[in-house]
mmCIF file of N, CA and C in Angstrom:
data_model
loop_
_atom_site.group_PDB
_atom_site.id
_atom_site.type_symbol
_atom_site.label_atom_id
_atom_site.label_comp_id
_atom_site.label_asym_id
_atom_site.label_seq_id
_atom_site.Cartn_x
_atom_site.Cartn_y
_atom_site.Cartn_z
ATOM 1 N N MET A 1193 102.268 108.425 84.723
ATOM 2 C CA MET A 1193 101.627 108.108 85.907
ATOM 3 C C MET A 1193 101.482 109.629 86.705
ATOM 4 N N ASP A 1194 100.358 110.268 87.091
ATOM 5 C CA ASP A 1194 100.117 111.420 87.809
ATOM 6 C C ASP A 1194 100.484 111.207 89.203
ATOM 7 N N ILE A 1195 100.944 112.586 89.653
ATOM 8 C CA ILE A 1195 101.380 112.434 90.674
ATOM 9 C C ILE A 1195 100.844 111.729 92.032
ATOM 10 N N ILE A 1196 99.332 111.846 91.827
ATOM 11 C CA ILE A 1196 98.222 110.919 92.819
ATOM 12 C C ILE A 1196 98.220 109.236 92.803
ATOM 13 N N ALA A 1197 98.959 109.484 91.654
ATOM 14 C CA ALA A 1197 99.180 107.729 91.507
ATOM 15 C C ALA A 1197 100.240 107.220 92.302
ATOM 16 N N TRP A 1198 101.063 107.643 92.090
ATOM 17 C CA TRP A 1198 102.300 107.866 92.443
ATOM 18 C C TRP A 1198 102.403 108.067 94.100
ATOM 19 N N LYS A 1199 101.422 108.925 94.828
ATOM 20 C CA LYS A 1199 101.301 109.201 96.112
ATOM 21 C C LYS A 1199 100.707 107.580 96.664
ATOM 22 N N ILE A 1200 99.528 107.462 95.701
ATOM 23 C CA ILE A 1200 98.837 106.070 96.031
ATOM 24 C C ILE A 1200 99.832 104.826 96.162
ATOM 25 N N LEU A 1201 100.903 104.826 95.106
ATOM 26 C CA LEU A 1201 101.469 103.310 95.348
ATOM 27 C C LEU A 1201 102.524 103.382 96.078
ATOM 28 N N PHE A 1202 102.983 104.884 96.306
ATOM 29 C CA PHE A 1202 103.807 104.503 98.118
ATOM 30 C C PHE A 1202 103.237 104.707 99.596
ATOM 31 N N SER A 1203 102.342 104.458 99.361
ATOM 32 C CA SER A 1203 101.272 104.856 100.470
ATOM 33 C C SER A 1203 101.097 103.657 100.942
ATOM 34 N N SER A 1204 101.377 102.001 100.276
ATOM 35 C CA SER A 1204 100.828 101.065 100.418
ATOM 36 C C SER A 1204 102.399 100.440 100.882
ATOM 37 N N GLY A 1205 102.106 99.147 101.777
ATOM 38 C CA GLY A 1205 103.693 98.514 102.068
ATOM 39 C C GLY A 1205 104.287 98.534 100.962
ATOM 40 N N GLU A 1206 103.718 97.689 99.805
ATOM 41 C CA GLU A 1206 104.555 97.351 98.833
ATOM 42 C C GLU A 1206 105.041 98.378 97.954
ATOM 43 N N GLY A 1207 104.521 99.705 98.160
ATOM 44 C CA GLY A 1207 105.170 100.785 97.514
ATOM 45 C C GLY A 1207 106.451 101.262 98.164
ATOM 46 N N LYS A 1208 106.140 101.106 99.925
ATOM 47 C CA LYS A 1208 106.973 101.615 100.616
ATOM 48 C C LYS A 1208 108.238 100.795 100.508
ATOM 49 N N ILE A 1209 108.104 99.261 100.318
ATOM 50 C CA ILE A 1209 109.161 98.433 100.016
ATOM 51 C C ILE A 1209 109.836 98.384 98.566
ATOM 52 N N ILE A 1210 109.240 98.441 97.877
ATOM 53 C CA ILE A 1210 109.975 99.380 96.558
ATOM 54 C C ILE A 1210 110.465 100.665 96.240
ATOM 55 N N TYR A 1211 109.911 101.400 97.008
ATOM 56 C CA TYR A 1211 110.852 102.582 97.355
ATOM 57 C C TYR A 1211 112.279 102.517 97.756
ATOM 58 N N LEU A 1212 112.010 101.337 99.268
ATOM 59 C CA LEU A 1212 113.343 101.508 99.688
ATOM 60 C C LEU A 1212 114.745 100.286 98.811
ATOM 61 N N LEU A 1213 113.778 99.857 98.187
ATOM 62 C CA LEU A 1213 114.743 98.817 97.083
ATOM 63 C C LEU A 1213 115.184 99.580 96.233
ATOM 64 N N GLY A 1214 114.464 101.182 95.589
ATOM 65 C CA GLY A 1214 115.167 101.814 94.668
ATOM 66 C C GLY A 1214 116.729 102.689 95.664
ATOM 67 N N LEU A 1215 116.124 103.205 96.618
ATOM 68 C CA LEU A 1215 117.450 103.339 97.165
ATOM 69 C C LEU A 1215 118.186 102.995 97.752
ATOM 70 N N ILE A 1216 118.149 101.251 97.889
ATOM 71 C CA ILE A 1216 119.219 101.055 97.860
ATOM 72 C C ILE A 1216 120.093 100.592 96.990
ATOM 73 N N ALA A 1217 119.041 100.770 95.526
ATOM 74 C CA ALA A 1217 119.971 100.560 94.621
ATOM 75 C C ALA A 1217 121.228 101.475 93.839
ATOM 76 N N ALA A 1218 120.442 102.722 94.283
ATOM 77 C CA ALA A 1218 120.808 104.065 94.003
ATOM 78 C C ALA A 1218 122.239 103.948 95.122
ATOM 79 N N ALA A 1219 121.922 103.859 96.232
ATOM 80 C CA ALA A 1219 123.055 103.953 96.989
ATOM 81 C C ALA A 1219 124.390 102.676 96.425
ATOM 82 N N MET A 1220 123.912 101.320 95.774
ATOM 83 C CA MET A 1220 124.633 100.360 95.655
ATOM 84 C C MET A 1220 125.659 101.535 94.478
ATOM 85 N N ILE A 1221 124.977 101.641 93.272
ATOM 86 C CA ILE A 1221 125.653 102.516 91.828
ATOM 87 C C ILE A 1221 126.599 103.243 92.953
ATOM 88 N N ILE A 1222 126.020 104.424 93.654
ATOM 89 C CA ILE A 1222 127.014 105.393 94.206
ATOM 90 C C ILE A 1222 128.265 104.884 94.860
ATOM 91 N N ASP A 1223 127.894 103.664 95.989
ATOM 92 C CA ASP A 1223 128.844 103.249 96.548
ATOM 93 C C ASP A 1223 130.083 102.457 95.503
ATOM 94 N N PHE A 1224 129.231 101.753 94.324
ATOM 95 C CA PHE A 1224 130.693 101.119 93.355
ATOM 96 C C PHE A 1224 131.130 101.970 92.661
ATOM 97 N N ILE A 1225 130.466 103.384 92.266
ATOM 98 C CA ILE A 1225 131.400 104.371 91.510
ATOM 99 C C ILE A 1225 132.150 105.117 92.622
ATOM 100 N N SER A 1226 132.025 105.433 93.337
ATOM 101 C CA SER A 1226 132.820 105.716 94.710
ATOM 102 C C SER A 1226 134.159 105.105 94.968
ATOM 103 N N GLY A 1227 133.459 103.637 95.220
ATOM 104 C CA GLY A 1227 134.856 102.576 95.535
ATOM 105 C C GLY A 1227 135.954 102.841 94.129
ATOM 106 N N CYS A 1228 135.046 102.628 92.885
ATOM 107 C CA CYS A 1228 136.371 102.408 91.878
ATOM 108 C C CYS A 1228 136.912 104.310 91.951
ATOM 109 N N ILE A 1229 136.578 105.039 91.873
ATOM 110 C CA ILE A 1229 137.287 106.523 92.242
ATOM 111 C C ILE A 1229 138.664 106.341 93.434
ATOM 112 N N CYS A 1230 137.858 106.020 94.748
ATOM 113 C CA CYS A 1230 139.237 105.425 95.526
ATOM 114 C C CYS A 1230 140.049 104.650 95.202
ATOM 115 N N ALA A 1231 139.865 103.457 94.478
ATOM 116 C CA ALA A 1231 140.650 102.885 94.058
ATOM 117 C C ALA A 1231 141.482 103.405 93.259
ATOM 118 N N LYS A 1232 141.437 104.188 91.994
ATOM 119 C CA LYS A 1232 141.995 104.824 91.383
ATOM 120 C C LYS A 1232 142.771 105.440 92.085
ATOM 121 N N MET A 1233 142.223 106.115 93.020
ATOM 122 C CA MET A 1233 143.164 107.415 93.709
ATOM 123 C C MET A 1233 144.404 106.981 94.185
ATOM 124 N N THR A 1234 143.945 105.553 94.608
ATOM 125 C CA THR A 1234 144.988 104.884 95.491
ATOM 126 C C THR A 1234 145.946 104.263 94.988
ATOM 127 N N GLY A 1235 145.652 103.370 93.792
ATOM 128 C CA GLY A 1235 146.850 102.698 92.885
ATOM 129 C C GLY A 1235 146.442 101.345 93.124
ATOM 130 N N GLU A 1236 144.957 101.175 93.690
ATOM 131 C CA GLU A 1236 144.585 99.809 94.159
ATOM 132 C C GLU A 1236 143.736 98.818 92.939
ATOM 133 N N PHE A 1237 143.073 100.081 91.610
ATOM 134 C CA PHE A 1237 142.341 99.448 90.889
ATOM 135 C C PHE A 1237 142.738 98.234 90.074
ATOM 136 N N LYS A 1238 141.919 97.220 89.889
ATOM 137 C CA LYS A 1238 141.771 95.999 89.248
ATOM 138 C C LYS A 1238 140.815 95.761 89.173
ATOM 139 N N SER A 1239 140.522 95.390 87.811
ATOM 140 C CA SER A 1239 139.198 94.822 86.997
ATOM 141 C C SER A 1239 138.669 93.246 87.870
ATOM 142 N N LYS A 1240 139.347 92.747 87.857
ATOM 143 C CA LYS A 1240 138.821 91.535 88.856
ATOM 144 C C LYS A 1240 138.125 91.478 89.863
ATOM 145 N N THR A 1241 138.505 92.883 90.613
ATOM 146 C CA THR A 1241 137.958 93.276 92.215
ATOM 147 C C THR A 1241 137.063 94.016 91.590
ATOM 148 N N GLY A 1242 136.898 94.985 90.427
ATOM 149 C CA GLY A 1242 135.447 95.467 90.387
ATOM 150 C C GLY A 1242 134.388 94.822 89.748
ATOM 151 N N ILE A 1243 134.690 93.350 88.727
ATOM 152 C CA ILE A 1243 133.841 92.609 88.220
ATOM 153 C C ILE A 1243 133.161 91.678 89.697
ATOM 154 N N ASN A 1244 134.151 91.772 90.707
ATOM 155 C CA ASN A 1244 133.645 90.578 91.368
ATOM 156 C C ASN A 1244 132.785 91.891 92.388
ATOM 157 N N GLY A 1245 133.143 92.859 92.787
ATOM 158 C CA GLY A 1245 132.220 94.182 93.823
ATOM 159 C C GLY A 1245 130.860 94.115 92.604
ATOM 160 N N ILE A 1246 130.588 94.310 91.396
ATOM 161 C CA ILE A 1246 129.294 94.187 90.665
ATOM 162 C C ILE A 1246 128.543 92.669 91.046
ATOM 163 N N LEU A 1247 129.280 92.171 90.537
ATOM 164 C CA LEU A 1247 128.589 90.488 90.991
ATOM 165 C C LEU A 1247 128.219 90.633 92.388
ATOM 166 N N LYS A 1248 128.901 90.763 92.967
ATOM 167 C CA LYS A 1248 128.398 90.951 94.523
ATOM 168 C C LYS A 1248 127.260 91.794 94.541
ATOM 169 N N LYS A 1249 126.641 92.585 94.076
ATOM 170 C CA LYS A 1249 126.122 93.746 94.057
ATOM 171 C C LYS A 1249 124.802 93.052 93.661
ATOM 172 N N MET A 1250 124.982 92.555 92.185
ATOM 173 C CA MET A 1250 123.728 91.849 91.437
ATOM 174 C C MET A 1250 123.339 91.038 92.077
ATOM 175 N N VAL A 1251 123.982 89.690 92.876
ATOM 176 C CA VAL A 1251 123.500 88.745 94.068
ATOM 177 C C VAL A 1251 122.841 89.582 94.915
ATOM 178 N N SER A 1252 123.097 90.357 95.930
ATOM 179 C CA SER A 1252 122.708 90.869 96.702
ATOM 180 C C SER A 1252 121.050 91.509 96.172
ATOM 181 N N MET A 1253 121.140 92.133 95.078
ATOM 182 C CA MET A 1253 119.778 92.955 94.806
ATOM 183 C C MET A 1253 118.903 91.557 94.377
ATOM 184 N N MET A 1254 119.411 90.483 93.780
ATOM 185 C CA MET A 1254 118.123 89.193 93.412
ATOM 186 C C MET A 1254 117.727 88.595 94.766
ATOM 187 N N VAL A 1255 118.537 88.716 95.671
ATOM 188 C CA VAL A 1255 118.593 88.086 96.965
ATOM 189 C C VAL A 1255 117.476 88.827 97.990
ATOM 190 N N LEU A 1256 117.409 90.280 97.569
ATOM 191 C CA LEU A 1256 116.094 91.424 98.148
ATOM 192 C C LEU A 1256 115.439 91.334 97.545
ATOM 193 N N LEU A 1257 115.384 90.741 95.958
ATOM 194 C CA LEU A 1257 113.757 91.043 95.686
ATOM 195 C C LEU A 1257 113.606 89.587 95.602
ATOM 196 N N LEU A 1258 113.895 88.508 96.187
ATOM 197 C CA LEU A 1258 113.478 87.176 96.285
ATOM 198 C C LEU A 1258 113.401 87.364 97.408
ATOM 199 N N PHE A 1259 113.422 88.210 98.891
ATOM 200 C CA PHE A 1259 112.525 88.573 100.149
ATOM 201 C C PHE A 1259 111.282 89.034 99.886
ATOM 202 N N PHE A 1260 111.341 90.244 98.868
ATOM 203 C CA PHE A 1260 109.599 91.037 98.445
ATOM 204 C C PHE A 1260 109.048 90.009 97.699
ATOM 205 N N MET A 1261 109.486 88.853 97.178
ATOM 206 C CA MET A 1261 108.718 88.052 96.736
ATOM 207 C C MET A 1261 108.030 87.114 97.729
ATOM 208 N N MET A 1262 108.816 87.029 98.437
ATOM 209 C CA MET A 1262 108.276 85.895 99.682
ATOM 210 C C MET A 1262 107.295 86.160 100.472
ATOM 211 N N ASN A 1263 107.615 87.801 100.604
ATOM 212 C CA ASN A 1263 106.520 88.622 101.469
ATOM 213 C C ASN A 1263 104.969 88.171 101.542
ATOM 214 N N PHE A 1264 104.323 87.604 100.005
ATOM 215 C CA PHE A 1264 103.238 87.810 99.892
ATOM 216 C C PHE A 1264 102.667 86.567 100.234
ATOM 217 N N LEU A 1265 104.067 84.887 100.755
ATOM 218 C CA LEU A 1265 103.661 84.298 101.314
ATOM 219 C C LEU A 1265 103.435 83.869 102.930
ATOM 220 N N LEU A 1266 103.722 85.339 103.545
ATOM 221 C CA LEU A 1266 103.974 85.422 104.356
ATOM 222 C C LEU A 1266 102.682 85.740 104.853
ATOM 223 N N PRO A 1267 101.909 85.719 106.597
ATOM 224 C CA PRO A 1267 100.753 86.446 106.963
ATOM 225 C C PRO A 1267 100.882 87.804 106.438
ATOM 226 N N GLU A 1268 99.702 88.454 106.126
ATOM 227 C CA GLU A 1268 99.557 89.775 106.181
ATOM 228 C C GLU A 1268 100.291 91.048 107.112
ATOM 229 N N GLY A 1269 101.183 91.942 107.001
ATOM 230 C CA GLY A 1269 101.778 92.460 107.611
ATOM 231 C C GLY A 1269 103.424 92.179 108.155
ATOM 232 N N ILE A 1270 103.250 90.982 108.851
ATOM 233 C CA ILE A 1270 104.795 89.965 108.960
ATOM 234 C C ILE A 1270 106.070 90.390 107.715
ATOM 235 N N GLY A 1271 105.742 89.766 106.357
ATOM 236 C CA GLY A 1271 106.810 89.950 105.816
ATOM 237 C C GLY A 1271 106.991 91.295 105.325
ATOM 238 N N PHE A 1272 106.239 92.423 105.427
ATOM 239 C CA PHE A 1272 106.663 93.500 104.692
ATOM 240 C C PHE A 1272 107.330 94.315 106.020
ATOM 241 N N SER A 1273 107.291 94.012 107.380
ATOM 242 C CA SER A 1273 107.829 94.376 108.310
ATOM 243 C C SER A 1273 109.198 93.754 108.512
ATOM 244 N N LEU A 1274 109.115 92.595 108.025
ATOM 245 C CA LEU A 1274 110.450 91.910 108.121
ATOM 246 C C LEU A 1274 111.633 92.170 107.136
ATOM 247 N N THR A 1275 110.683 92.372 106.065
ATOM 248 C CA THR A 1275 111.827 92.874 104.502
ATOM 249 C C THR A 1275 112.073 94.760 104.692
ATOM 250 N N ALA A 1276 111.272 95.364 105.277
ATOM 251 C CA ALA A 1276 111.524 96.866 105.776
ATOM 252 C C ALA A 1276 112.350 96.536 106.503
ATOM 253 N N VAL A 1277 112.838 95.995 107.739
ATOM 254 C CA VAL A 1277 113.963 96.013 108.574
ATOM 255 C C VAL A 1277 114.945 95.325 107.917
ATOM 256 N N LEU A 1278 115.027 94.211 107.347
ATOM 257 C CA LEU A 1278 116.257 93.675 106.325
ATOM 258 C C LEU A 1278 116.607 95.313 105.242
ATOM 259 N N TYR A 1279 115.519 95.526 104.146
ATOM 260 C CA TYR A 1279 116.220 96.787 103.430
ATOM 261 C C TYR A 1279 116.977 98.056 104.344
ATOM 262 N N THR A 1280 115.995 98.026 105.436
ATOM 263 C CA THR A 1280 116.948 99.334 106.119
ATOM 264 C C THR A 1280 118.087 99.033 106.521
ATOM 265 N N GLY A 1281 118.572 97.942 106.744
ATOM 266 C CA GLY A 1281 119.667 97.262 107.477
ATOM 267 C C GLY A 1281 120.721 97.330 106.590
ATOM 268 N N TYR A 1282 120.345 96.638 105.453
ATOM 269 C CA TYR A 1282 120.949 96.592 103.940
ATOM 270 C C TYR A 1282 121.396 98.341 103.370
ATOM 271 N N LEU A 1283 120.594 98.989 103.528
ATOM 272 C CA LEU A 1283 120.915 100.667 103.215
ATOM 273 C C LEU A 1283 121.508 101.338 104.182
ATOM 274 N N MET A 1284 121.355 100.914 105.805
ATOM 275 C CA MET A 1284 122.505 101.495 105.946
ATOM 276 C C MET A 1284 123.919 100.913 106.069
ATOM 277 N N MET A 1285 123.994 99.785 105.484
ATOM 278 C CA MET A 1285 125.463 99.188 105.443
ATOM 279 C C MET A 1285 126.033 99.535 104.130
ATOM 280 N N GLU A 1286 125.484 100.145 102.969
ATOM 281 C CA GLU A 1286 125.663 100.632 101.853
ATOM 282 C C GLU A 1286 125.889 102.230 102.270
ATOM 283 N N ILE A 1287 125.479 102.983 102.917
ATOM 284 C CA ILE A 1287 125.529 104.167 103.048
ATOM 285 C C ILE A 1287 126.782 104.398 103.882
ATOM 286 N N GLN A 1288 127.337 103.228 105.011
ATOM 287 C CA GLN A 1288 128.406 103.185 105.662
ATOM 288 C C GLN A 1288 129.802 103.119 104.687
ATOM 289 N N SER A 1289 129.579 102.308 103.941
ATOM 290 C CA SER A 1289 130.353 102.051 102.631
ATOM 291 C C SER A 1289 130.732 102.952 101.607
ATOM 292 N N ILE A 1290 129.857 104.038 101.605
ATOM 293 C CA ILE A 1290 130.033 105.253 100.847
ATOM 294 C C ILE A 1290 130.494 105.766 101.877
ATOM 295 N N LEU A 1291 130.780 106.127 103.123
ATOM 296 C CA LEU A 1291 131.164 107.007 103.995
ATOM 297 C C LEU A 1291 132.686 106.363 104.075
ATOM 298 N N GLU A 1292 132.876 105.492 104.058
ATOM 299 C CA GLU A 1292 134.281 104.925 104.344
ATOM 300 C C GLU A 1292 135.022 105.705 102.928
ATOM 301 N N ASN A 1293 134.805 105.213 101.761
ATOM 302 C CA ASN A 1293 135.037 105.582 100.110
ATOM 303 C C ASN A 1293 135.742 107.023 100.797
ATOM 304 N N MET A 1294 134.142 108.120 101.003
ATOM 305 C CA MET A 1294 134.569 109.421 100.797
ATOM 306 C C MET A 1294 136.010 109.769 101.988
ATOM 307 N N ASP A 1295 135.756 109.062 103.118
ATOM 308 C CA ASP A 1295 136.970 109.345 103.971
ATOM 309 C C ASP A 1295 138.450 109.226 103.425
ATOM 310 N N LYS A 1296 138.470 107.744 102.668
ATOM 311 C CA LYS A 1296 139.598 107.200 101.966
ATOM 312 C C LYS A 1296 139.829 108.454 101.015
ATOM 313 N N LEU A 1297 139.032 109.087 100.467
ATOM 314 C CA LEU A 1297 139.189 110.079 99.394
ATOM 315 C C LEU A 1297 139.722 111.631 100.041
ATOM 316 N N GLY A 1298 139.499 111.583 101.483
ATOM 317 C CA GLY A 1298 139.891 112.914 102.078
ATOM 318 C C GLY A 1298 138.497 113.993 101.878
ATOM 319 N N ILE A 1299 137.445 113.704 102.117
ATOM 320 C CA ILE A 1299 136.046 113.892 102.162
ATOM 321 C C ILE A 1299 135.895 114.075 103.456
ATOM 322 N N ASN A 1300 134.975 115.487 104.178
ATOM 323 C CA ASN A 1300 135.017 115.142 105.528
ATOM 324 C C ASN A 1300 133.681 115.031 105.464
ATOM 325 N N THR A 1301 133.554 114.164 106.765
ATOM 326 C CA THR A 1301 132.112 113.292 106.844
ATOM 327 C C THR A 1301 131.637 113.338 108.227
ATOM 328 N N ASP A 1302 132.133 114.365 108.810
ATOM 329 C CA ASP A 1302 131.819 115.088 110.173
ATOM 330 C C ASP A 1302 130.449 114.793 110.480
ATOM 331 N N CYS A 1303 129.747 115.403 109.812
ATOM 332 C CA CYS A 1303 128.102 115.674 110.201
ATOM 333 C C CYS A 1303 127.554 114.718 109.987
ATOM 334 N N PHE A 1304 128.137 113.463 108.710
ATOM 335 C CA PHE A 1304 127.330 112.095 108.756
ATOM 336 C C PHE A 1304 127.651 111.118 109.726
ATOM 337 N N LYS A 1305 128.506 111.199 110.530
ATOM 338 C CA LYS A 1305 129.254 110.329 111.099
ATOM 339 C C LYS A 1305 128.922 110.796 112.720
ATOM 340 N N LYS A 1306 128.111 112.130 112.890
ATOM 341 C CA LYS A 1306 127.311 112.942 114.175
ATOM 342 C C LYS A 1306 126.290 112.381 114.077
ATOM 343 N N THR A 1307 125.536 112.267 113.036
ATOM 344 C CA THR A 1307 124.210 111.696 112.589
ATOM 345 C C THR A 1307 124.524 110.384 112.964
ATOM 346 N N GLU A 1308 124.923 109.421 112.310
ATOM 347 C CA GLU A 1308 124.985 108.383 112.477
ATOM 348 C C GLU A 1308 125.276 107.816 114.240
ATOM 349 N N GLN A 1309 126.305 108.618 114.360
ATOM 350 C CA GLN A 1309 126.126 108.228 115.989
ATOM 351 C C GLN A 1309 124.964 108.373 116.935
ATOM 352 N N ALA A 1310 123.991 109.588 116.643
ATOM 353 C CA ALA A 1310 123.402 109.989 117.213
ATOM 354 C C ALA A 1310 122.046 108.997 117.535
ATOM 355 N N TYR A 1311 122.195 108.307 115.899
ATOM 356 C CA TYR A 1311 121.394 107.171 115.572
ATOM 357 C C TYR A 1311 121.387 105.712 116.302
ATOM 358 N N LYS A 1312 122.641 105.319 116.497
ATOM 359 C CA LYS A 1312 123.068 104.298 117.181
ATOM 360 C C LYS A 1312 122.892 104.234 119.014
ATOM 361 N N ASP A 1313 122.953 106.061 119.471
ATOM 362 C CA ASP A 1313 122.444 106.069 120.723
ATOM 363 C C ASP A 1313 121.088 105.752 120.915
ATOM 364 N N LYS A 1314 120.469 106.138 119.691
ATOM 365 C CA LYS A 1314 118.943 106.360 119.887
ATOM 366 C C LYS A 1314 118.646 104.883 120.204
ATOM 367 N N LEU A 1315 119.280 103.913 118.586
ATOM 368 C CA LEU A 1315 118.579 102.584 119.169
ATOM 369 C C LEU A 1315 119.177 102.105 120.282
ATOM 370 N N LYS A 1316 120.287 102.424 120.569
ATOM 371 C CA LYS A 1316 120.856 101.963 122.119
ATOM 372 C C LYS A 1316 120.055 102.052 123.127
ATOM 373 N N GLU A 1317 119.766 103.242 123.494
ATOM 374 C CA GLU A 1317 118.326 103.945 124.534
ATOM 375 C C GLU A 1317 117.613 102.986 123.817
ATOM 376 N N GLU A 1318 116.722 102.914 123.020
ATOM 377 C CA GLU A 1318 115.404 101.779 122.646
ATOM 378 C C GLU A 1318 115.804 100.736 123.345
ATOM 379 N N LYS A 1319 116.755 100.190 122.829
ATOM 380 C CA LYS A 1319 117.161 98.665 123.149
ATOM 381 C C LYS A 1319 116.900 98.363 125.269
ATOM 382 N N ASP A 1320 117.883 99.395 125.758
ATOM 383 C CA ASP A 1320 118.020 99.335 127.113
ATOM 384 C C ASP A 1320 117.295 99.381 127.344
ATOM 385 N N GLY A 1321 116.007 100.264 127.369
ATOM 386 C CA GLY A 1321 114.788 100.466 127.885
ATOM 387 C C GLY A 1321 113.821 99.413 127.679
ATOM 388 N N LYS A 1322 114.226 98.652 126.509
ATOM 389 C CA LYS A 1322 113.394 97.135 126.337
ATOM 390 C C LYS A 1322 113.743 96.489 127.135
ATOM 391 N N ASP A 1323 114.848 96.126 127.582
ATOM 392 C CA ASP A 1323 115.454 95.415 128.506
ATOM 393 C C ASP A 1323 115.283 95.557 129.707
ATOM 394 N N SER A 1324 115.578 96.773 130.031
ATOM 395 C CA SER A 1324 115.290 97.120 131.358
ATOM 396 C C SER A 1324 113.052 96.829 132.153
ATOM 397 N N ASN A 1325 112.478 96.849 130.771
ATOM 398 C CA ASN A 1325 111.289 96.789 130.925
ATOM 399 C C ASN A 1325 110.603 95.425 131.347
ATOM 400 N N ARG A 1326 111.473 94.211 130.749
ATOM 401 C CA ARG A 1326 111.752 92.471 130.669
ATOM 402 C C ARG A 1326 111.761 92.349 132.240
#
């Protein structure tokens, strides 16, 4: 595929959802690896816990794929908007887990925490603004 074909793919609603799903998959892999490293360094590494983690991530990915397929059953635009919100929230949870693992490993994550707090403050402002307009 050339660059123009990729650009066309990712400019559609479906393409953006697929891109988000790819980001989630990458975050899941990073989270699993960082969790394993963290568990190994703290002496809490257990194969059963690791297998359970893999199984949870596999089931999560299947559910996320199910929501993607359900998009086509809903009226145009609504399904993709809902899925984008779900995927974004799930991606944020994965990133939060990665940051927690980095904290446990002693890696400074202050810059990420400041960005996260600014994002949360912005969401709160928008929510408060919408609540006052009612």
